[in-house]
mmCIF file of C-alpha atoms in Angstrom:
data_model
loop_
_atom_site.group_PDB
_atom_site.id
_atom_site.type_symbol
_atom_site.label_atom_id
_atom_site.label_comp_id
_atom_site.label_asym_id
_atom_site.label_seq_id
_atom_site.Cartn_x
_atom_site.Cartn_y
_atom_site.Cartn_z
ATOM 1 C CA UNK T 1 -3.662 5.698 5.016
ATOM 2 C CA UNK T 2 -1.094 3.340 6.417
ATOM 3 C CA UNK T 3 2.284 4.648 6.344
ATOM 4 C CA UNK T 4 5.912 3.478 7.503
ATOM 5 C CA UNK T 5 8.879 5.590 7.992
ATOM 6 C CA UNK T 6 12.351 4.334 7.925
ATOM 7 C CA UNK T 7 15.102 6.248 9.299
ATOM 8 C CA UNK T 8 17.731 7.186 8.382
ATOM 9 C CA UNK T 9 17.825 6.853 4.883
ATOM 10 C CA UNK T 10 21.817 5.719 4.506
ATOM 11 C CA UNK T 11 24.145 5.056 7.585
ATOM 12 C CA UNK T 12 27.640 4.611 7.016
ATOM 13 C CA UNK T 13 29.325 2.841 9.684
ATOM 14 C CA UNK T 14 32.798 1.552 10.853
ATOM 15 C CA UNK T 15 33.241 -2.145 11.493
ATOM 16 C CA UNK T 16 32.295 -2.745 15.272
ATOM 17 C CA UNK T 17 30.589 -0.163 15.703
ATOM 18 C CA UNK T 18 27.251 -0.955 16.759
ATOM 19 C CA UNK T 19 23.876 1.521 15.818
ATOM 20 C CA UNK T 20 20.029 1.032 15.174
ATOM 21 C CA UNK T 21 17.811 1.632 12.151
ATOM 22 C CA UNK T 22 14.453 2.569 12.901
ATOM 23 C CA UNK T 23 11.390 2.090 11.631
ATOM 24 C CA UNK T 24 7.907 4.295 12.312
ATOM 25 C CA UNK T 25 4.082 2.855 11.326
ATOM 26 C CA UNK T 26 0.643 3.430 11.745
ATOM 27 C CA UNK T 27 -0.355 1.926 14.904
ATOM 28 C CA UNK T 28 -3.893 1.159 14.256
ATOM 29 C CA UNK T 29 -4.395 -2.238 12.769
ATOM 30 C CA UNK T 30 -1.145 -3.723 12.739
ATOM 31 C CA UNK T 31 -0.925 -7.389 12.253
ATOM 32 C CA UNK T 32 2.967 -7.633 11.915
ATOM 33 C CA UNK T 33 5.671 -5.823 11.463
ATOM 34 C CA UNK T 34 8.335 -7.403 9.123
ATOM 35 C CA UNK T 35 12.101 -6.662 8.317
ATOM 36 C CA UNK T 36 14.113 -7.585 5.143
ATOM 37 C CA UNK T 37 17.597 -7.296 3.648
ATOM 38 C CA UNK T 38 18.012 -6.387 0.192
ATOM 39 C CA UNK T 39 21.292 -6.526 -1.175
ATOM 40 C CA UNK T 40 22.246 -4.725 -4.680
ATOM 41 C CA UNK T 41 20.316 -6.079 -7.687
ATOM 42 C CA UNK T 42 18.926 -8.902 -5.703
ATOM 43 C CA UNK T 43 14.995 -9.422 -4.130
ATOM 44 C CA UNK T 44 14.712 -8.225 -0.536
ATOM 45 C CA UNK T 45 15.175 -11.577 1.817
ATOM 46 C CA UNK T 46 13.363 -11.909 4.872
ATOM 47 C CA UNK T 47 14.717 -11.238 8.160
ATOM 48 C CA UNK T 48 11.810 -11.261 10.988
ATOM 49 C CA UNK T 49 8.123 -10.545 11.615
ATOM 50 C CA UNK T 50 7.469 -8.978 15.233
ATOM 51 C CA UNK T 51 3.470 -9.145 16.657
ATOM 52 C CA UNK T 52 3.281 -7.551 19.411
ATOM 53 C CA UNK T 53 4.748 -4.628 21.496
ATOM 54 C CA UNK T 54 7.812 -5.926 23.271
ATOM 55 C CA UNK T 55 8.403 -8.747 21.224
ATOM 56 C CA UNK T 56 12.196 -9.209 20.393
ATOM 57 C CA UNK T 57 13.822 -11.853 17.585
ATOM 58 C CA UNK T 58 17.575 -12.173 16.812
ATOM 59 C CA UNK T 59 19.662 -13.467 14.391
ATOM 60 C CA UNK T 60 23.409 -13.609 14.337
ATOM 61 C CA UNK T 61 24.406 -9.653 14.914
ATOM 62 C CA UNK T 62 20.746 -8.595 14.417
ATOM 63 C CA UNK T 63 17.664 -7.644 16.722
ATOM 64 C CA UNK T 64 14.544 -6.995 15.716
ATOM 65 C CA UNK T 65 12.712 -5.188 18.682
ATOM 66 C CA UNK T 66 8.717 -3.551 18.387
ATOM 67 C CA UNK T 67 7.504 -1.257 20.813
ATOM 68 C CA UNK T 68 4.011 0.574 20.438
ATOM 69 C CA UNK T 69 5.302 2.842 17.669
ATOM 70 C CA UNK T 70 8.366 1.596 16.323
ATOM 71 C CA UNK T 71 10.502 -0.953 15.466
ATOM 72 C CA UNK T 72 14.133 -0.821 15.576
ATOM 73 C CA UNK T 73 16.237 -3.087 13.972
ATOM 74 C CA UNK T 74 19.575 -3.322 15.979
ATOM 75 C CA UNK T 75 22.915 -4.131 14.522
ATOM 76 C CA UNK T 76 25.659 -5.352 16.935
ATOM 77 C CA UNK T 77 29.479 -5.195 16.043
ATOM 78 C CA UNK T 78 28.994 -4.935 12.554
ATOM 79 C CA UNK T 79 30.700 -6.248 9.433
ATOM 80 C CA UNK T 80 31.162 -5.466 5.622
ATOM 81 C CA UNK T 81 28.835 -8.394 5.088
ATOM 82 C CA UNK T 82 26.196 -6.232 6.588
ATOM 83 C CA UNK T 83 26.192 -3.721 4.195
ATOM 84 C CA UNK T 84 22.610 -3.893 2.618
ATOM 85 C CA UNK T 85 19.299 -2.181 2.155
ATOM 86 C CA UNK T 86 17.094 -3.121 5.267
ATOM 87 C CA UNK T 87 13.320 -2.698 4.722
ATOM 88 C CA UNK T 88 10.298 -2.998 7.235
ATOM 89 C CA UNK T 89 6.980 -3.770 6.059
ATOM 90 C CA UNK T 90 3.672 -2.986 7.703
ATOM 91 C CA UNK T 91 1.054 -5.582 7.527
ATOM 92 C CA UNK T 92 -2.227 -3.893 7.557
ATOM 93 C CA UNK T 93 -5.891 -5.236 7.493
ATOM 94 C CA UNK T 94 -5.443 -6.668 3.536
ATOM 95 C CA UNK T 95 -2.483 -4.727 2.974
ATOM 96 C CA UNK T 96 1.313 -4.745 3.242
ATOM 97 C CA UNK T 97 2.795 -1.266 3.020
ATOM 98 C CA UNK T 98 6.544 -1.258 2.723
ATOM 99 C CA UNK T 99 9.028 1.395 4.082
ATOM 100 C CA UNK T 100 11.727 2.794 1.419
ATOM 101 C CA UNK T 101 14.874 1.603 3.568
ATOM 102 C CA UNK T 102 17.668 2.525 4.810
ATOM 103 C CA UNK T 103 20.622 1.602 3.075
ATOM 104 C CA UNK T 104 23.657 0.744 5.581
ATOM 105 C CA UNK T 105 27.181 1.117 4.694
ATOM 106 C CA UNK T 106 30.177 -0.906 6.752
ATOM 107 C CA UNK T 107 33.637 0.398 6.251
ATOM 108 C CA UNK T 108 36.392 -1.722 7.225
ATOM 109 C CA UNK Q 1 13.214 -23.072 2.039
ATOM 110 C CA UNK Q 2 10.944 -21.129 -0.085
ATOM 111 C CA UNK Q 3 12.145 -19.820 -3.582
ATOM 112 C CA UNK Q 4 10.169 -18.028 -5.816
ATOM 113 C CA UNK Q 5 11.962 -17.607 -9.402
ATOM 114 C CA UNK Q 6 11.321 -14.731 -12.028
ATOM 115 C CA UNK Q 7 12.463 -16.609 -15.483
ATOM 116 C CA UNK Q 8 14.756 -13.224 -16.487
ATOM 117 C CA UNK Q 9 16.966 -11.114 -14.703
ATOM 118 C CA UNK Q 10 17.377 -8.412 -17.259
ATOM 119 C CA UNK Q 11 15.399 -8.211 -20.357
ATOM 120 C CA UNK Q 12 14.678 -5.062 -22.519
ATOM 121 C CA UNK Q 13 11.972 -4.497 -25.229
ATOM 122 C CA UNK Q 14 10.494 -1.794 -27.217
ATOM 123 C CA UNK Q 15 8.088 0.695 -27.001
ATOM 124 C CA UNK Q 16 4.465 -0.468 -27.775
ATOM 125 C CA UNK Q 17 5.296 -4.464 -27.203
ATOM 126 C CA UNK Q 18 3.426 -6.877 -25.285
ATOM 127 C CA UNK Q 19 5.511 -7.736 -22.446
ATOM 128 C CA UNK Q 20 4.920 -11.308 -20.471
ATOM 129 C CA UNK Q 21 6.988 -11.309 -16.813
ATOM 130 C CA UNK Q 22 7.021 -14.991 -15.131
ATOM 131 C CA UNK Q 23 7.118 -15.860 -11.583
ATOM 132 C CA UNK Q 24 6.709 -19.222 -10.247
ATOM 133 C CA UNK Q 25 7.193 -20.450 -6.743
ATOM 134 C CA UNK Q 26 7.513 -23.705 -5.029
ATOM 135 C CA UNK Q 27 6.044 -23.239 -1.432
ATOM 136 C CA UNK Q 28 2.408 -24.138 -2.615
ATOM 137 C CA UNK Q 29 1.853 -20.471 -1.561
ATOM 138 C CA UNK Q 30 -1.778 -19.396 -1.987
ATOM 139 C CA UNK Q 31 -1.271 -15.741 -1.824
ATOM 140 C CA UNK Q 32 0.997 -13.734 -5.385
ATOM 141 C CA UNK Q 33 2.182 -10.685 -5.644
ATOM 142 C CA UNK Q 34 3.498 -8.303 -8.054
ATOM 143 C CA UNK Q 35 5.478 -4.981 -7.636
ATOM 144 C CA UNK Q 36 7.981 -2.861 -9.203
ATOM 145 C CA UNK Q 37 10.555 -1.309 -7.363
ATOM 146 C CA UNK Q 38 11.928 2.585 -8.097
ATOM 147 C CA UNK Q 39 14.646 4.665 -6.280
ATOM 148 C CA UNK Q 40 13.137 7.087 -3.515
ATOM 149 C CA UNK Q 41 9.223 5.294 -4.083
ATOM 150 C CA UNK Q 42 10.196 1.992 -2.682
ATOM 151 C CA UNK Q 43 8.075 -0.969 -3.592
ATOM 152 C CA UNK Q 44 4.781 -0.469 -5.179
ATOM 153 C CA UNK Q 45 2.314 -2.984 -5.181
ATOM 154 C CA UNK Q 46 0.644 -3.708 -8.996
ATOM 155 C CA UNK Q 47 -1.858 -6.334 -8.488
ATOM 156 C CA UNK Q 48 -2.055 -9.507 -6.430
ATOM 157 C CA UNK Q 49 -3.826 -12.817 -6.103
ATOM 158 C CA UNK Q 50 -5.352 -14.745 -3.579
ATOM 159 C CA UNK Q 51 -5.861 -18.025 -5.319
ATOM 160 C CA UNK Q 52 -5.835 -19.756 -9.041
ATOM 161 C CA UNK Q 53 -8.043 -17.461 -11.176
ATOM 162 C CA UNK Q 54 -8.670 -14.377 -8.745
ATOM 163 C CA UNK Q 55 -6.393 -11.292 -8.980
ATOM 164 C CA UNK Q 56 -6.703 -8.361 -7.294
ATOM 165 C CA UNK Q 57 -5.308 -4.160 -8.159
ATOM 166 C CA UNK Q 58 -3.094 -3.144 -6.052
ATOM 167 C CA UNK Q 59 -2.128 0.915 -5.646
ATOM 168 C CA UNK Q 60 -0.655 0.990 -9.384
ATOM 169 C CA UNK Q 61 -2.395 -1.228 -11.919
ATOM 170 C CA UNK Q 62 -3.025 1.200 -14.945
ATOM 171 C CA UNK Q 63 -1.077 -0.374 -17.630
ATOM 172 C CA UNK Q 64 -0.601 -3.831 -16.688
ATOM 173 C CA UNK Q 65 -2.785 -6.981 -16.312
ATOM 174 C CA UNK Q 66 -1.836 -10.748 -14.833
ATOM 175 C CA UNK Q 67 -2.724 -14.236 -15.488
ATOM 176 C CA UNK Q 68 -2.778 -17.031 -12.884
ATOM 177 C CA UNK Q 69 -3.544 -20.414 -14.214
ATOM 178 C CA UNK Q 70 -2.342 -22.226 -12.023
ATOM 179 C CA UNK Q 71 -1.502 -22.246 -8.231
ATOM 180 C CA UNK Q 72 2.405 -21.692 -7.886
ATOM 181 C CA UNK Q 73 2.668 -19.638 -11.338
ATOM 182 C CA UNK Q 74 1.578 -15.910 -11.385
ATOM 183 C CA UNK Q 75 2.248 -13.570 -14.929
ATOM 184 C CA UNK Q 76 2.662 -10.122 -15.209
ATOM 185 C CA UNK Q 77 1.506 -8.341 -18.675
ATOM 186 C CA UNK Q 78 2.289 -5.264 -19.801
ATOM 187 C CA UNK Q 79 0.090 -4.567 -22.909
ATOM 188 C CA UNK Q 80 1.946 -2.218 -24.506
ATOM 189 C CA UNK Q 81 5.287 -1.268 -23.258
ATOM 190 C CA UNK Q 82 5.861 2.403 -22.588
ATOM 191 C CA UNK Q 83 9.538 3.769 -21.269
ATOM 192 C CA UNK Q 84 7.989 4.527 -17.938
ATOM 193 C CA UNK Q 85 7.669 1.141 -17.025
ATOM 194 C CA UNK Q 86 11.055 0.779 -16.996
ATOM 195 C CA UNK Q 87 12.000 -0.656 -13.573
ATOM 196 C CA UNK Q 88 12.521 -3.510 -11.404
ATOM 197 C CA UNK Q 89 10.156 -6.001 -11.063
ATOM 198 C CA UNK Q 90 9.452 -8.159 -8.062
ATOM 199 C CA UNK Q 91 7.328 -11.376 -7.896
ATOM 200 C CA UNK Q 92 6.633 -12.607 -3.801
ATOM 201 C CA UNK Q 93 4.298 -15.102 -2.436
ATOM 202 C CA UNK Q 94 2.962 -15.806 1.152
ATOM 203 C CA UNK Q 95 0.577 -18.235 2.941
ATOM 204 C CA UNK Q 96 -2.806 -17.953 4.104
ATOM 205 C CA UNK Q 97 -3.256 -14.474 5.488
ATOM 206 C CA UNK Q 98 -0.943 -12.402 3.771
ATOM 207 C CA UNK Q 99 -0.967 -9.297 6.063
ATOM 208 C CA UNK Q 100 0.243 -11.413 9.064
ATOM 209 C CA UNK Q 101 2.679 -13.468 7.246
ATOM 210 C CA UNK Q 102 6.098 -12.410 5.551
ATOM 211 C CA UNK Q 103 6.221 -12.732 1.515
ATOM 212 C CA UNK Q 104 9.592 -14.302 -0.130
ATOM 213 C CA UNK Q 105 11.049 -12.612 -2.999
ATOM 214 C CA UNK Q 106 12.172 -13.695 -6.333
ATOM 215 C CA UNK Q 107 15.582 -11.950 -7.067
ATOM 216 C CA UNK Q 108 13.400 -9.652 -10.155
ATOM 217 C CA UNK Q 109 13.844 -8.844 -13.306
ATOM 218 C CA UNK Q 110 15.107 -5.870 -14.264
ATOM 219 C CA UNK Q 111 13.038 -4.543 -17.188
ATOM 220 C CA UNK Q 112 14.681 -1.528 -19.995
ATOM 221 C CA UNK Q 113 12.213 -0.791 -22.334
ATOM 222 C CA UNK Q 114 13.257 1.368 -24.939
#
């Protein structure tokens, strides 16, 4: 059964202070490996899809890295604005299995 | 951009009603998706479809059914209400191979039924 872990399940952070969220999968049959941001009471927005180990994308004070394993989704200097539920999403042979988040907290 | 729209972001009903969820999207997406979406279970996926007139279950299908007439509309039916389908509902869409490509999200509805 295809799984993904996300870890950890809440982070509470001060501004600036830089961390990673990771995200664990079944390795067999991967065909992506996607991240989203879901803020309160809103659909989850996409972020990135990563293919293939070592593959890197970036956007503004994110970083989306994949190695065999995992994926980690890097957050540099962060601010309030942040704060959100980030997902990853395995695609699978017909199948998209989602992780349950981690839900990130930036304190001014 | 792509935007998928649900048509309500809150609606409650009653017990035993006939419940019609709508999603459209504007991307000429061939692949729809339905899932609701509970504290600690993450997203679950209820049924999906591949093109106008095919559907497919997903993992938890018992107690709904969908309608897809037409390519960038895609309904989601609950036949008869119960209280533990109270959730939030989520309506993507994605191109051509879904499992390599990312799916957009309409901002759900939130569904109370009562």
């Amino acid at each position: 059964e295809d799984q993904v872990t996300q870890s950890p399940e809440a982070l509470r952070l001060q501004e600036g202070e830089s961390s990673s969220l990771n995200c664990s999968y079944t390795v067999s049959g991967l065909r992506g490996l996607f991240w989203y941001r879901q803020d309160p009471g809103k659909g989850p927005e996409f972020l990135f899809t990563l293919y293939s180990a070592g593959e890197e994308k970036e956007k503004e004070r994110l970083k989306a890295t994949l190695t065999k394993k995992e994926s980690f989704l890097h957050i540099t200097a962060p601010k309030p604005e942040d704060s959100a539920t980030y997902l990853c999403a395995r695609g699978g042979y017909q199948k998209v299995t989602f992780g349950t988040g981690t839900k990130l907290q930036v304190i001014p | 951009d792509v935007k998928v729209t649900q048509s309500s972001r809150y609606l409650v009903k009653r017990t035993g009603e006939k419940v019609f969820l709508e999603c459209v999207q504007d991307m000429d997406h061939e692949n729809m998706f339905w899932y609701r979406q509970d504290p600690g279970l993450g997203l679950r996926l209820i049924y999906f479809s591949y093109d106008v007139k095919m559907k497919e279950k997903g993992d938890i299908p018992e107690g709904y059914s969908v309608s897809r007439e037409k390519k960038e509309r895609f309904s989601l039916i609950l036949e008869s209400a119960s209280t533990n389908q109270t959730s939030m509902y989520l309506c993507a869409s994605s191109f051509e191979e879904y499992s390599n490509q990312p799916q957009h999200f309409g901002d759900g509805t939130r569904l109370s039924i009562l």
